[in-house]
Coordinates of C-alpha atoms and ligand atoms in Angstrom, one line a residue:
X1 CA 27.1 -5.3 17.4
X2 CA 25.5 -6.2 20.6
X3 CA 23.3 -3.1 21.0
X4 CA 25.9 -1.1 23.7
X5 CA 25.6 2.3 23.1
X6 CA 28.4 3.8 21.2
X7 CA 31.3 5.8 23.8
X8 CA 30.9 9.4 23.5
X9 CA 28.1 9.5 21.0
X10 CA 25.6 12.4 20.7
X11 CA 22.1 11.8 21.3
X12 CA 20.5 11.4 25.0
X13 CA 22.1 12.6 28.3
X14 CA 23.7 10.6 31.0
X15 CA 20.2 9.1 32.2
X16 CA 19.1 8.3 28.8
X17 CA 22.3 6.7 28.5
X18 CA 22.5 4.7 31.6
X19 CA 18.7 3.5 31.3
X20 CA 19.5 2.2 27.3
X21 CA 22.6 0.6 28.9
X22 CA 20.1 -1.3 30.6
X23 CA 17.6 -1.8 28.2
X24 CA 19.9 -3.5 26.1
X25 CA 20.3 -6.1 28.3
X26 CA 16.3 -6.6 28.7
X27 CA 15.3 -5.8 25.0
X28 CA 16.6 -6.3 22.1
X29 CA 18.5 -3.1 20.7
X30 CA 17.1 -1.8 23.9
X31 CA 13.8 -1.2 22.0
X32 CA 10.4 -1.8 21.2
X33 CA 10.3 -1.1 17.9
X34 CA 14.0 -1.0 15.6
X35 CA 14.3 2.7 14.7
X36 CA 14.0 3.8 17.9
X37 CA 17.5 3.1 19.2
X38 CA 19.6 5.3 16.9
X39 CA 21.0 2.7 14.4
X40 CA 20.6 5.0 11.6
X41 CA 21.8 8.2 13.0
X42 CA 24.3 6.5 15.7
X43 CA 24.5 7.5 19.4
X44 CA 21.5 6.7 21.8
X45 CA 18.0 7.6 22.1
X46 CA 17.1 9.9 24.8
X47 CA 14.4 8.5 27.2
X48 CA 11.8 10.6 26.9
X49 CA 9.0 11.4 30.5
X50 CA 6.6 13.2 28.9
X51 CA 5.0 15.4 26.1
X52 CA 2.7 18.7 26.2
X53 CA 1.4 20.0 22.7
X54 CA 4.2 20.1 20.4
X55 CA 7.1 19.6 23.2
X56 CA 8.9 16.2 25.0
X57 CA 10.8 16.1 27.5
X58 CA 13.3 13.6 28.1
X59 CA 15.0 11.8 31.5
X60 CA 18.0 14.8 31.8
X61 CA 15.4 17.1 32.2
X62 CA 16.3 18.7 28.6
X63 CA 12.9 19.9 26.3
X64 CA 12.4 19.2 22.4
X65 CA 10.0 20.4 20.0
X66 CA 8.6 17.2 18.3
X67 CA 8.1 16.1 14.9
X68 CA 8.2 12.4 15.4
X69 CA 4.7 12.7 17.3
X70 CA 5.0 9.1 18.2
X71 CA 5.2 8.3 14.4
X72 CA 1.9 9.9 13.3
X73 CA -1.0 9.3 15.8
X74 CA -0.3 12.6 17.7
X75 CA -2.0 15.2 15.4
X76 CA -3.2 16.8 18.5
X77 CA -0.3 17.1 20.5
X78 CA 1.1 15.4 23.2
X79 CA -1.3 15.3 26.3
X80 CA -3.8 17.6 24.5
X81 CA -6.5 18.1 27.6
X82 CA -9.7 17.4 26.0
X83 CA -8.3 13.8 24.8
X84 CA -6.5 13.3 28.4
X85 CA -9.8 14.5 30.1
X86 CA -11.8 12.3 27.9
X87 CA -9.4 8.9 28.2
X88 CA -9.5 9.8 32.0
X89 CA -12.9 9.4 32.9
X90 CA -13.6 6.3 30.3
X91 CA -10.7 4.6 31.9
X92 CA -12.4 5.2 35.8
X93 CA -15.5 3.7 34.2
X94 CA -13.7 0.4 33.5
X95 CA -10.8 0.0 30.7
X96 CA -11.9 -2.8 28.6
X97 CA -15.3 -5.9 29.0
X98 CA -14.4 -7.9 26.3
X99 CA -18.3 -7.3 25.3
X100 CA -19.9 -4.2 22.8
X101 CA -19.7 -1.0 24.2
X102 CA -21.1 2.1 22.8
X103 CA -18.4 3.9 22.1
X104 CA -17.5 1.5 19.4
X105 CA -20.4 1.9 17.7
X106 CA -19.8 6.0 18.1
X107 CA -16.7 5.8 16.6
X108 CA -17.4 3.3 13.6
X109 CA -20.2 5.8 12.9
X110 CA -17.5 8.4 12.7
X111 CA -14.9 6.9 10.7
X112 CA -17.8 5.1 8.1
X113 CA -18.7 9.1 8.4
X114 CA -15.7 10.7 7.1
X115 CA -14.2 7.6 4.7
X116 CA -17.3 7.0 2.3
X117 CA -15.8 3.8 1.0
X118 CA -15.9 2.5 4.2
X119 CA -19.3 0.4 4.7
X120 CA -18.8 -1.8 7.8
X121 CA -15.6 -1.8 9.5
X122 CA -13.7 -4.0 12.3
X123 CA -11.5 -2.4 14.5
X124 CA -8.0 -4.0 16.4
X125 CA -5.2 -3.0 17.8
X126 CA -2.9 -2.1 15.2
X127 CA -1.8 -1.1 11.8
X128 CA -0.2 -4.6 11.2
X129 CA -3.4 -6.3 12.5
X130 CA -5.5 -4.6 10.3
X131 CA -3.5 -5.0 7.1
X132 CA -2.6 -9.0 7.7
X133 CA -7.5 -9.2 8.1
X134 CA -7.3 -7.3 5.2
X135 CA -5.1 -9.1 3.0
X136 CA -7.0 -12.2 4.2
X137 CA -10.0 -10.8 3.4
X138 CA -8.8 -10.0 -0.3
X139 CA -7.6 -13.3 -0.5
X140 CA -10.7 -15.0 1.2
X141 CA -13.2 -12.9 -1.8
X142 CA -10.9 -13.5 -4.4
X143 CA -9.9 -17.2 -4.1
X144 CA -6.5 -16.0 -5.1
X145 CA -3.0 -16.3 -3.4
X146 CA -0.9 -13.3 -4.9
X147 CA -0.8 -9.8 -3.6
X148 CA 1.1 -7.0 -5.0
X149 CA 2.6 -4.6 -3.1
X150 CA 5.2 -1.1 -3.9
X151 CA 8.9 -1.3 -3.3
X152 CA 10.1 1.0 -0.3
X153 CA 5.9 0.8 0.9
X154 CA 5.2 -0.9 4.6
X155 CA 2.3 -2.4 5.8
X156 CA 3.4 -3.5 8.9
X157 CA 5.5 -6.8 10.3
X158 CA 3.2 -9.4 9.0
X159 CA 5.2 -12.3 6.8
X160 CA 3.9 -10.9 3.8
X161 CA 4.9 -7.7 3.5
X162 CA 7.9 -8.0 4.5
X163 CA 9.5 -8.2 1.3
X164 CA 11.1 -4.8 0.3
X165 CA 9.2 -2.8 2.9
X166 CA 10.0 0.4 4.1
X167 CA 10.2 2.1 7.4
X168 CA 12.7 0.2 9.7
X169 CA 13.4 -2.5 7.3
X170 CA 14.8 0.7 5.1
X171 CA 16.4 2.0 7.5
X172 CA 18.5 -1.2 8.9
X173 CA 19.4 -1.6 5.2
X174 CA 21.0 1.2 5.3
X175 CA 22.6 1.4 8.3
X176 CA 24.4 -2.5 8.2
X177 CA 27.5 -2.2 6.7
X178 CA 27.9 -3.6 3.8
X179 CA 24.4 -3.4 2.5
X180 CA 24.6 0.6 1.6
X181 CA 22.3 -0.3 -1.6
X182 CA 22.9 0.5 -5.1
X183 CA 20.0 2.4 -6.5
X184 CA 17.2 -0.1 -6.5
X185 CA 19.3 -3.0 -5.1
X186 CA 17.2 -5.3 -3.7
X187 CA 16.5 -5.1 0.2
X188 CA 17.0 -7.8 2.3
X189 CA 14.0 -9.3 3.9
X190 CA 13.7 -10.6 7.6
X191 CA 14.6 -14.2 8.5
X192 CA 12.4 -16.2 9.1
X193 CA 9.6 -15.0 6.3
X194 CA 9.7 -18.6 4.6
X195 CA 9.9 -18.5 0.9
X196 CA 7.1 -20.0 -0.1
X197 CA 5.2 -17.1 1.6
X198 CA 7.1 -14.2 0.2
X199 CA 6.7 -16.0 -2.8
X200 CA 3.2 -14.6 -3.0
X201 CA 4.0 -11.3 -3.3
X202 CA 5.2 -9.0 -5.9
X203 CA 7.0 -6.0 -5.9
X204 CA 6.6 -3.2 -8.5
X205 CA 8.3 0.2 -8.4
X206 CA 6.0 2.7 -6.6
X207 CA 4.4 5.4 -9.0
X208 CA 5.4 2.7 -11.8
X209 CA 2.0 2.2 -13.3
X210 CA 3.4 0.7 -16.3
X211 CA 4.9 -2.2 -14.3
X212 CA 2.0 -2.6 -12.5
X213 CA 0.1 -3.0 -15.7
X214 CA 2.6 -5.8 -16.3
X215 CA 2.4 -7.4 -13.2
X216 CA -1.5 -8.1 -14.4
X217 CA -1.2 -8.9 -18.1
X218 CA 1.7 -11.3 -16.8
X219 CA -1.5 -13.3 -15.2
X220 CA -1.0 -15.0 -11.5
X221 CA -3.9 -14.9 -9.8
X222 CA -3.7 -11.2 -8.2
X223 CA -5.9 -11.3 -5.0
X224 CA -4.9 -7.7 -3.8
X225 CA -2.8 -5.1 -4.5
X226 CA -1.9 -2.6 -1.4
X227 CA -0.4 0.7 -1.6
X228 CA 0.1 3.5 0.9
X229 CA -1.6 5.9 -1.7
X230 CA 0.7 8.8 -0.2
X231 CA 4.1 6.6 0.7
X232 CA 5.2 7.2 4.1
X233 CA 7.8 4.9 5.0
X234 CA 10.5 5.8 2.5
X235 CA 10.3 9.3 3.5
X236 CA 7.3 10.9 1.9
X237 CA 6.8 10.1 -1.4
X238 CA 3.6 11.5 -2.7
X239 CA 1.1 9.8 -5.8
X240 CA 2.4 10.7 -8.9
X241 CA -0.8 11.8 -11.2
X242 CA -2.8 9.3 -12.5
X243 CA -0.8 6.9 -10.9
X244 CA -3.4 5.6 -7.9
X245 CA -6.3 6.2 -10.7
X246 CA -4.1 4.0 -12.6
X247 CA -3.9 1.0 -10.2
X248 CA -7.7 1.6 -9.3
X249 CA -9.0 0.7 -13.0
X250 CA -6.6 -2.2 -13.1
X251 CA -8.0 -3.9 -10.1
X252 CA -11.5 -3.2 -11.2
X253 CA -10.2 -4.8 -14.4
X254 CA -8.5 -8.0 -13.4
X255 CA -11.2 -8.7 -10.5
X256 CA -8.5 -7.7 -7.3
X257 CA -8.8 -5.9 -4.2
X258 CA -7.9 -2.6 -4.0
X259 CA -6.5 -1.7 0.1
X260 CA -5.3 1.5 0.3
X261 CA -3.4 1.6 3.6
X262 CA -3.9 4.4 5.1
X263 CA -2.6 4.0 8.1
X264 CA -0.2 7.3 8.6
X265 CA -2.6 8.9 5.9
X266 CA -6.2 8.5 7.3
X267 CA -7.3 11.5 8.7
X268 CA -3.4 13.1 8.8
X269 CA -4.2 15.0 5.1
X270 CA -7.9 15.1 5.1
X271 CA -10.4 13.6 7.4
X272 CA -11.3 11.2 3.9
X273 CA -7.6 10.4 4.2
X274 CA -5.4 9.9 0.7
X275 CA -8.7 8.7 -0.9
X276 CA -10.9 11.5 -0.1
X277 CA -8.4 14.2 -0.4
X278 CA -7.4 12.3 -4.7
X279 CA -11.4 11.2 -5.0
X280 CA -11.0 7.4 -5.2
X281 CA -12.9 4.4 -4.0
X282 CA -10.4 1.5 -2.3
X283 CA -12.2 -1.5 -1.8
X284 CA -10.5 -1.9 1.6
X285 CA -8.9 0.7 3.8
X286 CA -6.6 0.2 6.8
X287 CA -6.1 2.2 9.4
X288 CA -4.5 3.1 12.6
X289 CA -2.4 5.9 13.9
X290 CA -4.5 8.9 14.0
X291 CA -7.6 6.9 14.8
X292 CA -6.2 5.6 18.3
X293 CA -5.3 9.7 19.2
X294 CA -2.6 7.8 21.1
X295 CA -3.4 4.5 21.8
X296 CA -3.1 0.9 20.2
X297 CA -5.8 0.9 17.6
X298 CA -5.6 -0.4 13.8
X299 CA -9.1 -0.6 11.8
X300 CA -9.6 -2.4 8.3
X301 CA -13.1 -2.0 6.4
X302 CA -14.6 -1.2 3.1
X303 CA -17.3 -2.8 0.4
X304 CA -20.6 -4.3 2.8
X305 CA -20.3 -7.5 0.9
X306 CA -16.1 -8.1 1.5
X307 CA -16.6 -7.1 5.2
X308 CA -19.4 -9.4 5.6
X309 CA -17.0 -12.3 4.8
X310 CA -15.3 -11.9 8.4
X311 CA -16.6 -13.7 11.1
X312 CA -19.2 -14.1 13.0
X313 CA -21.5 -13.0 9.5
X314 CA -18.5 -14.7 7.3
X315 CA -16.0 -17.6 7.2
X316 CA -13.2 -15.1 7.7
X317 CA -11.4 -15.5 10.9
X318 CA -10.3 -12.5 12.5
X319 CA -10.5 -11.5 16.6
X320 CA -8.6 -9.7 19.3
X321 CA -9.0 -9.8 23.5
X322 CA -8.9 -5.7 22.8
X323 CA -10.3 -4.7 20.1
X324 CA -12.5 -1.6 19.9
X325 CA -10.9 -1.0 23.5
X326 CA -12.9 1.6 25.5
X327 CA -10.3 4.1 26.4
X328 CA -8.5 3.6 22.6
X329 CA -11.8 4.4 21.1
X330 CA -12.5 7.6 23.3
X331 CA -8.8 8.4 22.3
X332 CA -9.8 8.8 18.9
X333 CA -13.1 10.2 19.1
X334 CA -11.7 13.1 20.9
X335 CA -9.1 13.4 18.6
X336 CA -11.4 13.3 15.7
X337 CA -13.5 15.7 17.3
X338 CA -10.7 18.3 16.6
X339 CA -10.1 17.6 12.8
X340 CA -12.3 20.5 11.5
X341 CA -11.2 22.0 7.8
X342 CA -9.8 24.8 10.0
X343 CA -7.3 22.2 11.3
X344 CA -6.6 20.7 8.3
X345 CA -5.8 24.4 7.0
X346 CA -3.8 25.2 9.8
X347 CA -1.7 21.9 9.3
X348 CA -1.3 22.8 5.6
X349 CA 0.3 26.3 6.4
X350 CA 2.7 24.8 8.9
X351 CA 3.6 22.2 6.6
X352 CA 4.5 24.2 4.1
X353 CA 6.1 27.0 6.5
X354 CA 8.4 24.0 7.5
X355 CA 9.0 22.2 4.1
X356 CA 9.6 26.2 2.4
X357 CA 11.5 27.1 5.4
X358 CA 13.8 24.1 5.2
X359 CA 14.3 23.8 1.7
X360 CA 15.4 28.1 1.8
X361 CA 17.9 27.2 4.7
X362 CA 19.5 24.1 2.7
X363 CA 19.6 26.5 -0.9
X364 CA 21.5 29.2 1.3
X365 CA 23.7 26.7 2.7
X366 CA 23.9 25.1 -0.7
X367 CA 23.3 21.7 0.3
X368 CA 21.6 19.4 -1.9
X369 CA 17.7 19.1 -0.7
X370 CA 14.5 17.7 -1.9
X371 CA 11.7 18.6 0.6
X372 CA 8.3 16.2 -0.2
X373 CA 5.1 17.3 1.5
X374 CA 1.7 16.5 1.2
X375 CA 0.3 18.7 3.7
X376 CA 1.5 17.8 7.3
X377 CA 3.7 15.0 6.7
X378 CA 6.9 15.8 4.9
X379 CA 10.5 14.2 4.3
X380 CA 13.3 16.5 3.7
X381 CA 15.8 14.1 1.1
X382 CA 19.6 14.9 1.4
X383 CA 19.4 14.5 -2.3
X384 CA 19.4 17.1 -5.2
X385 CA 16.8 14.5 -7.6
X386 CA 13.4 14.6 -7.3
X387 CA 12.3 11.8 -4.6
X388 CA 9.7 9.4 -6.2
X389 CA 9.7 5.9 -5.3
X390 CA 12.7 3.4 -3.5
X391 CA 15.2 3.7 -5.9
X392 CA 15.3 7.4 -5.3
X393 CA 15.0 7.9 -1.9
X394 CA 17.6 5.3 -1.7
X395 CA 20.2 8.1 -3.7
X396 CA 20.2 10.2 -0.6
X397 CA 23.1 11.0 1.7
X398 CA 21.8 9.0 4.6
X399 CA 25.2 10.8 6.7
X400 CA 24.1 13.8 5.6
X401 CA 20.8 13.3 7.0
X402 CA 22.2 11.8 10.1
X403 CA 24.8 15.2 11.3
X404 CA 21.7 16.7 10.4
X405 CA 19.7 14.7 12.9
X406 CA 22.1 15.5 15.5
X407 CA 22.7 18.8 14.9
X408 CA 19.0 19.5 15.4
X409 CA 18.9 17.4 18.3
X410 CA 21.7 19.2 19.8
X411 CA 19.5 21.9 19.3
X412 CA 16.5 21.4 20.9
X413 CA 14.4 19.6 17.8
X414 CA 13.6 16.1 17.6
X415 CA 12.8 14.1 14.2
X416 CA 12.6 10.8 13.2
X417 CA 16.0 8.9 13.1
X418 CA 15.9 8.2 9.6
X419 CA 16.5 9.6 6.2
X420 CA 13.4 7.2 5.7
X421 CA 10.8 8.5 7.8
X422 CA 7.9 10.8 7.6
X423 CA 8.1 14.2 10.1
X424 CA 4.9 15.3 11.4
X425 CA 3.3 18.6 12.2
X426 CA 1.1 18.7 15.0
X427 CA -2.2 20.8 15.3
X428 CA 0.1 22.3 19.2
X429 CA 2.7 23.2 16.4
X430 CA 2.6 27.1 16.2
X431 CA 4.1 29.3 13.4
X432 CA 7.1 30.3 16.1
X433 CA 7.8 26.7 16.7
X434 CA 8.1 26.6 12.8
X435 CA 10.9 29.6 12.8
X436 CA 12.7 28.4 15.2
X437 CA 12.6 24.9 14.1
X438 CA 13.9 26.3 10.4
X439 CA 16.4 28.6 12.6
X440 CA 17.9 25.6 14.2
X441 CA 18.3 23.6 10.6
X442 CA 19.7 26.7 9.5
X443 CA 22.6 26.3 11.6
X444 CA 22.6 22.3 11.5
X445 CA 23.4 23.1 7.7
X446 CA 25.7 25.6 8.1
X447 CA 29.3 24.5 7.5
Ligands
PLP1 C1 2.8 2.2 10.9 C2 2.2 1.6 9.7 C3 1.7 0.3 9.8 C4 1.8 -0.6 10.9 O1 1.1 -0.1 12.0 P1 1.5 -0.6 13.5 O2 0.4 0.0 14.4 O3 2.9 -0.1 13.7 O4 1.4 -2.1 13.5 C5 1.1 -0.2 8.6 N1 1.0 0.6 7.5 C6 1.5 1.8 7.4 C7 1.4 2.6 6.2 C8 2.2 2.4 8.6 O5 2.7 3.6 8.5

């Protein structure tokens, strides 16, 4: 395949169509990122020219109601006027020094605020960036090599992690022929990872407690082990109990680092994120997404005495021309601003308005469907099994999922191009929007 779009498939319009034409000669896939150009669901991505509150519109002029909201970070809406009005005016004061500004110390103040295991924290540009400081962090405090991470579970593109990770890599899987996976089959992992790198990570089941429990007794010099305590990039796959209490005590046991990545989760299902919402205490936590309300932002931070390994204080090496970025930080302040307990109410009852109202329309249409939700991310599986880890989020019917795709599209709603992906509800998402979202999936799944 050289990245031409398909003749006559569904998806964007004639300008979407004629601009990915082009883009595929520029970039690869004609993308940024992989899941954005359609491989899992076939036809092209429409272009898309803007976003107001819970609607995009793309490059034919033709309006969606949005779940992808850019992958997590919009849990205000598109263009919501008090972040746009606040990014506006920091931008006209001067978008970045490369020297301390006072908004980062504003919004470290907030985060630390709202994440109590968060001490001291060092923000950067992304999710990646903050997991790859993170894990060298762990690794830097521990004197050890080996991290543990969850099958189906991503933590960005760093070498690392990519070793069974979810999200795109999932997604690709799936979509090559040939490599439709057995249950659990192994997932490739990108070229040019050498092995001696992935050879320093494990992967354990997510919600397996028991084979993380092996992974310790079986020795090996565990540095970190990082989980997405709510899994986001196999599809939604939320904590099992006891299972993140679990992990906790074992890495208080054996001397490892505890990260939580929370980069979809912070601040999308409480404002103390996965571990304020389950009471636990990471000894790191990444972030990103809703934190940049927008913009490129990651953030990693945790225990005082780990965060005062990184440099200048520490002989950890971590920088970036952009972090803590003026705009980015007034991005997420403003959209912090907004994340009351009303809110998080109100995202709640539209989650579950959404996940009830989808899993009613499958049942009437009798198609197999397991909806996951933990409050305003959800996955709907194409599977009748309950969905709790790789291995069963790999049973669904990733076709199924894919006419489903398009017949929403078709129909006005746009959600991420993947069986494997989370959906997102938006605080411009109103209880109509919800209806007629569940509407349209009622007649997607007709047959
Ligand atoms: C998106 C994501 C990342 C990577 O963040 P980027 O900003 O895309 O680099 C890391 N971890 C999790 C859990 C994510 O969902």
């Amino acid at each position: 395949m050289n990245g031409a779009p398909r003749a006559a498939a569904p998806g964007g319009g004639p300008r979407s169509a004629a601009l990915y034409a082009e883009a595929c000669g520029l970039m690869p896939g004609g993308v940024n990122s992989p899941v954005r150009a359609y491989r899992a669901v076939g036809g092209t991505p429409p272009f898309l020219v803007r976003g107001e509150g819970a609607r995009v519109w793309d490059a034919d002029g033709r309006e969606y109601l949005d779940y992808l909201g850019s992958w997590g970070p919009l849990i205000a809406g598109h263009a919501h006027p008090a972040v746009v009005a606040a990014v506006t005016e920091t931008a006209a004061a001067g978008s970045s020094f490369g020297a301390p500004t006072p908004l980062e110390v504003e919004m470290a103040r907030a985060v630390a605020a709202a994440v109590p295991s968060i001490d001291m924290l060092r923000f950067v540009s992304s999710g990646t960036e903050a997991v790859m400081a993170a894990l060298r962090l762990a690794r830097a405090a521990t004197g050890r090599r080996s991290i543990v991470k969850f099958d189906g579970c991503y933590h960005g593109h760093a070498d690392a992690l990519l070793v069974k990770a979810g999200s795109g890599m999932m997604t690709l899987a799936h979509a090559s022929p040939g490599a439709r996976a057995q249950p659990g089959a192994a997932l490739p992992s990108s070229a040019g990872v050498p092995d001696e790198v992935a050879a320093w990570t494990r992967v354990v089941p997510f919600n397996d407690a028991d084979a993380v429990r092996a992974v310790f007794r079986a020795g090996g010099e565990i540095a970190a082990v990082i989980v997405e305590p709510v899994a986001g990039n196999m599809g939604v796959v939320p904590p099992a109990p006891g299972f993140l209490e679990t992990v906790q005590d074992l890495c208080r046991a054996a001397g490892a680092v505890l990260v939580f990545d929370e980069v979809i989760t912070g601040f999308r299902i409480a404002r103390g994120g996965a571990q304020g919402r389950y009471g636990l205490k990471p000894d790191l936590t990444c972030l990103g997404k809703v934190i940049g309300g927008g913009f490129p932002v990651g953030a990693y931070g945790g225990r005082r005495d780990l965060m005062q390994m990184i440099a200048p204080l520490g002989p950890v090496y971590q920088a970036g021309t952009l972090s803590g970025n003026p705009v980015a930080m007034r991005a997420g302040l403003e959209t912090l601003r907004l994340l009351d307990d009303a809110a998080y109410r109100r995202l709640d009852e539209l989650g579950a308005a959404l996940a009830d109202g989808l899993a009613g329309a499958a049942r009437r249409s009798s198609v197999p469907l397991v909806v996951n939700r933990v409050g305003s991310m959800l996955t709907p599986f194409f599977t009748a099994g309950p969905v709790t880890d790789a291995a069963s989020a790999q049973r669904a019917d990733v076709d199924g999922y894919a006419r489903f795709f398009h017949g929403l599209l078709a129909r006005g709603v746009m959600v991420p191009p993947s069986q494997f992906e989370a959906w997102f509800v938006s605080l411009a998402h109103t209880a109509g929007d919800v209806r007629r979202t569940v509407d349209a999936a009622a007649a997607a799944l007709a047959r």
